[in-house]
GROMACS .gro file of C-alpha atoms in nm:
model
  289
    1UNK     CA    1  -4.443   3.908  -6.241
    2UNK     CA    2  -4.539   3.932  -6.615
    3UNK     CA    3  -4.613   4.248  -6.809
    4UNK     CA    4  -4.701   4.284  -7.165
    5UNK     CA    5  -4.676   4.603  -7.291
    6UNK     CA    6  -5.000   4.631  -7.544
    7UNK     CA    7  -4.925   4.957  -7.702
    8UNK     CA    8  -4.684   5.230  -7.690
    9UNK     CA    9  -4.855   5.537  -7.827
   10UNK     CA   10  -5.039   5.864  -7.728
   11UNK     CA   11  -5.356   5.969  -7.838
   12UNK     CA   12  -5.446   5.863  -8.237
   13UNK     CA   13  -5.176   5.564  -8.246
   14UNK     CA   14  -4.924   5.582  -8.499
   15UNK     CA   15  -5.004   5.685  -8.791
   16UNK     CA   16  -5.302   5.895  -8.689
   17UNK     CA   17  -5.599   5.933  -8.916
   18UNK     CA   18  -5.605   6.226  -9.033
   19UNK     CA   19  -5.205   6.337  -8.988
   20UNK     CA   20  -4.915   6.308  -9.256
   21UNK     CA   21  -4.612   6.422  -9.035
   22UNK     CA   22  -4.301   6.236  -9.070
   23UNK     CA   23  -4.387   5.990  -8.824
   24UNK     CA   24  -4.747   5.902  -8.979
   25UNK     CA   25  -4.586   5.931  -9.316
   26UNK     CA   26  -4.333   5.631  -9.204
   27UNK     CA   27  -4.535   5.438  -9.044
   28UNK     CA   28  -4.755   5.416  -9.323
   29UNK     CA   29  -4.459   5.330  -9.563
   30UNK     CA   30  -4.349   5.093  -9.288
   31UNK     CA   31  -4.622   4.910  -9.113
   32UNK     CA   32  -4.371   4.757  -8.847
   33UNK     CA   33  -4.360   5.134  -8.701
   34UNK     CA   34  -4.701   5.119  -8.631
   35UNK     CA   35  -4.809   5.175  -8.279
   36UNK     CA   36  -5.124   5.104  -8.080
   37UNK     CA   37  -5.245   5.341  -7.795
   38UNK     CA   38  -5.036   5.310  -7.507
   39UNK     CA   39  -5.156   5.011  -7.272
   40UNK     CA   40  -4.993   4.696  -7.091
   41UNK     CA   41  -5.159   4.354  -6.895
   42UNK     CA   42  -5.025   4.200  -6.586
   43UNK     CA   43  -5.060   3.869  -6.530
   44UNK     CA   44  -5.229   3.778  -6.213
   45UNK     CA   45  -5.257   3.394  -6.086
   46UNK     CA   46  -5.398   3.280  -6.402
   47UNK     CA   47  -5.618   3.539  -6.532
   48UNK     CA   48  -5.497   3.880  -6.661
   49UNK     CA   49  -5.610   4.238  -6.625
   50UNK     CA   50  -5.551   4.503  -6.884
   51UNK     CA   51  -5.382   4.894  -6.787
   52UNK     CA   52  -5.623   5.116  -6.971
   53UNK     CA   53  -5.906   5.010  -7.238
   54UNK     CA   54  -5.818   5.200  -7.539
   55UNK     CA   55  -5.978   5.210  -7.891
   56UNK     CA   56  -5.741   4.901  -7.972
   57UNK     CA   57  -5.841   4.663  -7.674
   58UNK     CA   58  -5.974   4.406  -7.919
   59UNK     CA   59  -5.657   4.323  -8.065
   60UNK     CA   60  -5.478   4.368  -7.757
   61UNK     CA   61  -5.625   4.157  -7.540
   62UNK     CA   62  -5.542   3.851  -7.790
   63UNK     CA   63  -5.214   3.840  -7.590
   64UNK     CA   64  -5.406   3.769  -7.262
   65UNK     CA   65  -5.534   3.423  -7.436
   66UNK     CA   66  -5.844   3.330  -7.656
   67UNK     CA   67  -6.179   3.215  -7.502
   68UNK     CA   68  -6.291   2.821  -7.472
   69UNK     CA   69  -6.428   2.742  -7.815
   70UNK     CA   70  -6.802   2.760  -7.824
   71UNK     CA   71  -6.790   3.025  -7.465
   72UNK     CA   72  -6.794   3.377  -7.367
   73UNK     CA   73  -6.467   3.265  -7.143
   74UNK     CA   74  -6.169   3.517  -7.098
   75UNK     CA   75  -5.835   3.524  -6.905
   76UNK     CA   76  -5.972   3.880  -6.936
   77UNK     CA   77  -6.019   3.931  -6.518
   78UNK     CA   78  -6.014   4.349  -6.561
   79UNK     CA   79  -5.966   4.653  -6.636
   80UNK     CA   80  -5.709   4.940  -6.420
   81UNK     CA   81  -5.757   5.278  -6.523
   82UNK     CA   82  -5.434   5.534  -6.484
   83UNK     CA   83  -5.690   5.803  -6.603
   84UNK     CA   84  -6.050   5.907  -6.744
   85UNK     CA   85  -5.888   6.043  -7.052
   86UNK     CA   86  -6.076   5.928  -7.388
   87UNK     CA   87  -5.812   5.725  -7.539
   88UNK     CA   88  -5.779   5.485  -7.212
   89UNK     CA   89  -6.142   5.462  -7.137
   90UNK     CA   90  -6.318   5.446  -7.536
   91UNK     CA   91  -6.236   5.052  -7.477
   92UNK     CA   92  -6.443   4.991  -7.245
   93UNK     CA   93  -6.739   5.044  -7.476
   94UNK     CA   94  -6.523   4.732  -7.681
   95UNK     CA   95  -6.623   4.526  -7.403
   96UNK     CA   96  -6.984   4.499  -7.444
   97UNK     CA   97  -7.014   4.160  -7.532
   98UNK     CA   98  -6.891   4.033  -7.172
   99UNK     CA   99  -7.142   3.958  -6.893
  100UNK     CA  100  -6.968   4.209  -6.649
  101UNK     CA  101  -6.626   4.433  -6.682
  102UNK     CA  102  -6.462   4.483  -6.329
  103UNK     CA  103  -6.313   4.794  -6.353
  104UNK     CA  104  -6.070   4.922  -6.112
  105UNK     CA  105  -6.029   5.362  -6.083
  106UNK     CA  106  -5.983   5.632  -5.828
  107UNK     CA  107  -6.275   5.796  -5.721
  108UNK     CA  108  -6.216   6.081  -5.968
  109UNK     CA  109  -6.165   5.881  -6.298
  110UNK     CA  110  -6.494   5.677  -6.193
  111UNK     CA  111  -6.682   5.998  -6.113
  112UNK     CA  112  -6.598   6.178  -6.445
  113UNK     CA  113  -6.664   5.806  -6.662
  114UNK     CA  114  -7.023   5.761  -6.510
  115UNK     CA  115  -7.132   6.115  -6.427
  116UNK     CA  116  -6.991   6.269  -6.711
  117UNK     CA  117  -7.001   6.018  -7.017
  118UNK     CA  118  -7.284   5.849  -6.835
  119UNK     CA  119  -7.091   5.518  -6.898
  120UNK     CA  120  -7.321   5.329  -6.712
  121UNK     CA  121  -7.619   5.390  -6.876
  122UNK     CA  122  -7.441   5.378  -7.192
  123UNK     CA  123  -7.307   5.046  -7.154
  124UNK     CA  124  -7.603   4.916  -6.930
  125UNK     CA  125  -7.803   4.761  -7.232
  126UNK     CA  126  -7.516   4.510  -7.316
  127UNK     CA  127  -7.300   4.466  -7.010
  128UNK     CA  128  -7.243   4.560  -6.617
  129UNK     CA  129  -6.942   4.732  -6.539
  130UNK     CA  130  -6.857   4.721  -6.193
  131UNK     CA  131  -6.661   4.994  -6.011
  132UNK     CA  132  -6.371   4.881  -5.733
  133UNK     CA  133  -6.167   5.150  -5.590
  134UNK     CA  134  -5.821   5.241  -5.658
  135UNK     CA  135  -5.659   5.335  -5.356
  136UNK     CA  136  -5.363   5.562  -5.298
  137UNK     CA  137  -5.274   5.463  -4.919
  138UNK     CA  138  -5.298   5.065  -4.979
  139UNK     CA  139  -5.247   4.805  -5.198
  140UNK     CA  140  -5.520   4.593  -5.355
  141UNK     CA  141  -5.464   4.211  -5.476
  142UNK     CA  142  -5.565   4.160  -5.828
  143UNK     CA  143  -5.497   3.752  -5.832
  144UNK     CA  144  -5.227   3.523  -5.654
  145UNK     CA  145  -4.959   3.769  -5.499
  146UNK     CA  146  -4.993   4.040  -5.701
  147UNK     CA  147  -5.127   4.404  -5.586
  148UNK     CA  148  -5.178   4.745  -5.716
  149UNK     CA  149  -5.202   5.085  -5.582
  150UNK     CA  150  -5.237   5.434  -5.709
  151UNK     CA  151  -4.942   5.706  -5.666
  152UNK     CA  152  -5.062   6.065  -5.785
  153UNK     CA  153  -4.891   6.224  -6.030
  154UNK     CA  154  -5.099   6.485  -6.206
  155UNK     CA  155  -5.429   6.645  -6.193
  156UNK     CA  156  -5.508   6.711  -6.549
  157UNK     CA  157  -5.867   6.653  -6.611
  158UNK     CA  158  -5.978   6.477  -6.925
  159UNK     CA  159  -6.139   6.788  -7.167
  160UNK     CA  160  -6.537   6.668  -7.095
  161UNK     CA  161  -6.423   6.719  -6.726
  162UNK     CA  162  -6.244   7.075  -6.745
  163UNK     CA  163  -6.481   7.199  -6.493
  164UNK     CA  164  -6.409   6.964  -6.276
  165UNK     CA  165  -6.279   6.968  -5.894
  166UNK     CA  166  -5.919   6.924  -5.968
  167UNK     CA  167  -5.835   6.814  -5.638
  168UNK     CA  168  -5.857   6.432  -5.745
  169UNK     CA  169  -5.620   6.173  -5.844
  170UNK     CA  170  -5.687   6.226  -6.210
  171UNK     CA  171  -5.355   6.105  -6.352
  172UNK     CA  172  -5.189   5.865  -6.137
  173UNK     CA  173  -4.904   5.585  -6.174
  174UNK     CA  174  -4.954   5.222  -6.132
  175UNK     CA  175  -4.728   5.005  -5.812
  176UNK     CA  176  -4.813   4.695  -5.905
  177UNK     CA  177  -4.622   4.462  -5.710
  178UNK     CA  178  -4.560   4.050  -5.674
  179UNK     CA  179  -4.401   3.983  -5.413
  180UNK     CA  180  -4.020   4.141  -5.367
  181UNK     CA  181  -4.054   4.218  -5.743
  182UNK     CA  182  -4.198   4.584  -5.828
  183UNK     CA  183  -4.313   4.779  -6.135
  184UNK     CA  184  -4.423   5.148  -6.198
  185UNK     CA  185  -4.614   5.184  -6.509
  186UNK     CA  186  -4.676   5.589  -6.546
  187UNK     CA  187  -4.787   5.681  -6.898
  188UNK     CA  188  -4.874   6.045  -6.817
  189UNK     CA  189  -4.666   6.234  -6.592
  190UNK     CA  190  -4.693   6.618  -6.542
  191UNK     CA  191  -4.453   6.679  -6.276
  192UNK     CA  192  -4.120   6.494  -6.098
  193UNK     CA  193  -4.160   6.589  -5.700
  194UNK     CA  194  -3.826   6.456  -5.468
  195UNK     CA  195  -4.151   6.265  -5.341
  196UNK     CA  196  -4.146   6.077  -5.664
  197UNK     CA  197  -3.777   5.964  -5.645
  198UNK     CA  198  -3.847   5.717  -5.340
  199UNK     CA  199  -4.155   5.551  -5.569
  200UNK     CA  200  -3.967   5.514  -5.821
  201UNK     CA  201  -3.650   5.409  -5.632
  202UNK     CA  202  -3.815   5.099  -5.548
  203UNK     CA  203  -3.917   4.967  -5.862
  204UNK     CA  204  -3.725   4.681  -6.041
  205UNK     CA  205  -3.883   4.860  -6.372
  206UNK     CA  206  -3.948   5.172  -6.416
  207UNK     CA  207  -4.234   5.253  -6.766
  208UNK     CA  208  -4.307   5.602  -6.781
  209UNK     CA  209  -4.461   5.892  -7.006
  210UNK     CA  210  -4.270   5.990  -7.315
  211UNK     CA  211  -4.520   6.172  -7.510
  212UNK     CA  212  -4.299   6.431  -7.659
  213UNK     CA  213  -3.929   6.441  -7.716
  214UNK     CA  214  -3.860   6.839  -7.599
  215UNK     CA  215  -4.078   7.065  -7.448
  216UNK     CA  216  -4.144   7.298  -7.769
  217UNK     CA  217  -4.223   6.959  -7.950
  218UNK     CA  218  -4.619   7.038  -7.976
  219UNK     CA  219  -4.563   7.415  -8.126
  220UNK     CA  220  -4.266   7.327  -8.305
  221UNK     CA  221  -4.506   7.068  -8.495
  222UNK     CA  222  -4.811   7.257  -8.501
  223UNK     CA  223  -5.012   7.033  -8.356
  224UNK     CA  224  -5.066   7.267  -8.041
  225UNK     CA  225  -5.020   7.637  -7.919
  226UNK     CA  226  -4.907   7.482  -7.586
  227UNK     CA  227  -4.577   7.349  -7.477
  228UNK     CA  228  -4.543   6.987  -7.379
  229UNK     CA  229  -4.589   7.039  -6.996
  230UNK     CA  230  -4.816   7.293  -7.071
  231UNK     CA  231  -5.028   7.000  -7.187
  232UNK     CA  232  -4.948   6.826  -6.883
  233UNK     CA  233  -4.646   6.596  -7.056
  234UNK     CA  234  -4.272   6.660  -6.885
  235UNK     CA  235  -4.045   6.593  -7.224
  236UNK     CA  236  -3.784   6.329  -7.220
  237UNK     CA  237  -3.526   6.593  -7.251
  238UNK     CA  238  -3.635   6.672  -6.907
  239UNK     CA  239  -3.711   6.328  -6.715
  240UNK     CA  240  -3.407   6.162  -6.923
  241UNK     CA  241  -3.144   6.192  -6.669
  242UNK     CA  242  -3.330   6.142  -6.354
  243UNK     CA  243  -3.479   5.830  -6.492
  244UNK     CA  244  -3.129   5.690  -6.568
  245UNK     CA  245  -3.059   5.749  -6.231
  246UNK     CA  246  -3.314   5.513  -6.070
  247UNK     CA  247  -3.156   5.211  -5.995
  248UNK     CA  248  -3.437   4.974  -6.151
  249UNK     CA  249  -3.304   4.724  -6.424
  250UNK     CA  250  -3.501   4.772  -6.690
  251UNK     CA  251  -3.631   5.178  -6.775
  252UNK     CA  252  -3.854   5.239  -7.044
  253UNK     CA  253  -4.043   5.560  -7.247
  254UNK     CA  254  -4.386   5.451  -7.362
  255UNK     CA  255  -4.688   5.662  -7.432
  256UNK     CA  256  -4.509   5.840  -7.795
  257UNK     CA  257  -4.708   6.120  -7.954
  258UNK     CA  258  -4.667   6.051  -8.318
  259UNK     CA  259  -4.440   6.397  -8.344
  260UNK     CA  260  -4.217   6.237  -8.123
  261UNK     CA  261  -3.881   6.149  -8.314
  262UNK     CA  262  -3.870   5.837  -8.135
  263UNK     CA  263  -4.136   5.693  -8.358
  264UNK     CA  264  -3.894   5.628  -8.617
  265UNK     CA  265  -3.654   5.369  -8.547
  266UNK     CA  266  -3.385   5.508  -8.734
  267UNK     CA  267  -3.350   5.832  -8.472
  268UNK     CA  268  -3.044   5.902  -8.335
  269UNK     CA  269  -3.290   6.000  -8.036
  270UNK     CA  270  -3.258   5.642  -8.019
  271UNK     CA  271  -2.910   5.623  -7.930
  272UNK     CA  272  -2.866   5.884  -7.688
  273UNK     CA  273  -3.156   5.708  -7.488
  274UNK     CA  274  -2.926   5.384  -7.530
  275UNK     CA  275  -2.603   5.526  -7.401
  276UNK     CA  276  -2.855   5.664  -7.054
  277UNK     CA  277  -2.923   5.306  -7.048
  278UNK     CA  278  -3.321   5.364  -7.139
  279UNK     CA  279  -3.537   5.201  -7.376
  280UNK     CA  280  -3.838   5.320  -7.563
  281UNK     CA  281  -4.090   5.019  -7.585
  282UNK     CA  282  -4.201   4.865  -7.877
  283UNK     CA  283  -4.530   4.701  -7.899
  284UNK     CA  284  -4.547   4.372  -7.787
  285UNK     CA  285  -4.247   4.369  -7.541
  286UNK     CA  286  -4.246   4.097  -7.255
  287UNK     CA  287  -4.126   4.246  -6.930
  288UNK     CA  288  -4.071   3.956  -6.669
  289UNK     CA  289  -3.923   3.990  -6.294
   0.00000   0.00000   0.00000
């Protein structure tokens, strides 16, 4: 199995547009701390699909390989949704120029993107998108031997969908799996149930939300009158210790707000994650198992 982790930030990248915190401020003074919104690609037989189509998808999906000259072409096979939140779905709009985007969402994220943002008729004048479930009781195959299925981990509803029924798998976590080899890509996670452990447990590695550093993070910034999990985030301060615990060989934070100390490299955040045995991912960083 082959993962490419695309981008390793929360909503607005790093720097944001319109922010000057410390971590915009360095990133802007040191363009190799820039981030992209949080996304990976798996490699599949020979074609690749992409884990949520943020505002960046353009340049991210250069990794996946560049058309036949003088085609439409693309190792570009899909799209998996781990959400209908605006920063993993705004990409899809990117796509346009293809013939037909498969797209691949629980019933909830697909409900909210076409009977909320209307995503189909949006999109309808340019491309097809065309809507395959994600299951939670089964895997799918996406190409050769690898599968995916859906493990719930939150019900926070995107803000268009408030209203919503929040019964759905809104939020979930990606088991994408290739053979004896296993990955758990989770970039939002709102709660840790012992039901969680034995997911996890099986996973040779292990990428999951680390949006904020400490659970007063958002206030303490002033970015938000909510705590971190009130915003549906569990801080690293929290999930830090069981994650270490996991036996999977390779554990990684992705998903960094750009208040999140991690953001600069320099951190001695940084080094207590190291000693845990946990890495936060840059962009860019080949995972293969």
């Amino acid at each position: 199995m082959l993962l490419q982790i695309l981008g390793t930030a929360a909503g607005g990248g790093v720097p944001q547009w319109n922010c000057a915190c410390p971590g915009c401020a360095g990133a802007r003074s040191h363009p190799e701390r820039r981030r992209r919104h949080a996304s990976a690609a798996i490699r599949a037989g020979d074609r690749w699909f992409v884990i949520n189509a943020t505002p960046d998808i353009a340049d991210q999906v250069e990794f996946c390989g560049t058309p036949v000259p003088g085609s439409r072409d693309t190792p570009l096979a899909g799209v998996i949704l781990t959400d209908a939140e605006l920063d993993h779905t705004l990409g899809l709009a990117r796509l346009r120029e293809a013939s037909s985007v498969d797209v691949i969402a629980t019933p909830a994220v697909t409900g909210a993107l076409c009977d909320r943002l209307r995503m189909n008729d949006v999109l309808s004048p340019y491309t097809r998108l065309t809507w395959h479930e994600l299951p939670e009781d089964r895997p799918v195959r996406l190409g050769g031997s690898v599968t995916v299925r859906a493990v719930r981990v939150s019900g926070k509803r995107p803000r268009y969908a408030a209203d919503a029924d929040a019964g759905g798998a809104w939020s979930v976590a990606l088991v994408l799996a290739d053979g004896d080899r296993t990955a758990i890509y989770a970039p939002c996670l709102a709660d840790w149930p012992p039901s969680l452990d034995s997911v996890f447990a099986m996973a040779d590695c292990v990428i999951i939300d680390g949006t904020f550093w400490d659970d007063d993070e958002p206030r303490r910034m002033g970015i938000s009158e909510k705590t971190a999990t009130q915003m549906g985030h569990l801080p690293i301060t929290w999930t830090a210790g069981p994650l270490s615990r996991l036996p999977a060989r390779r554990r990684l934070y992705t998903h960094l707000n750009n208040t999140n100390p991690l953001v600069d490299p320099t951190a001695p955040a940084h080094a207590s994650l190291a000693a845990l045995g946990i890495e936060v991912a840059p962009d860019r960083t080949v995972i293969e198992l």
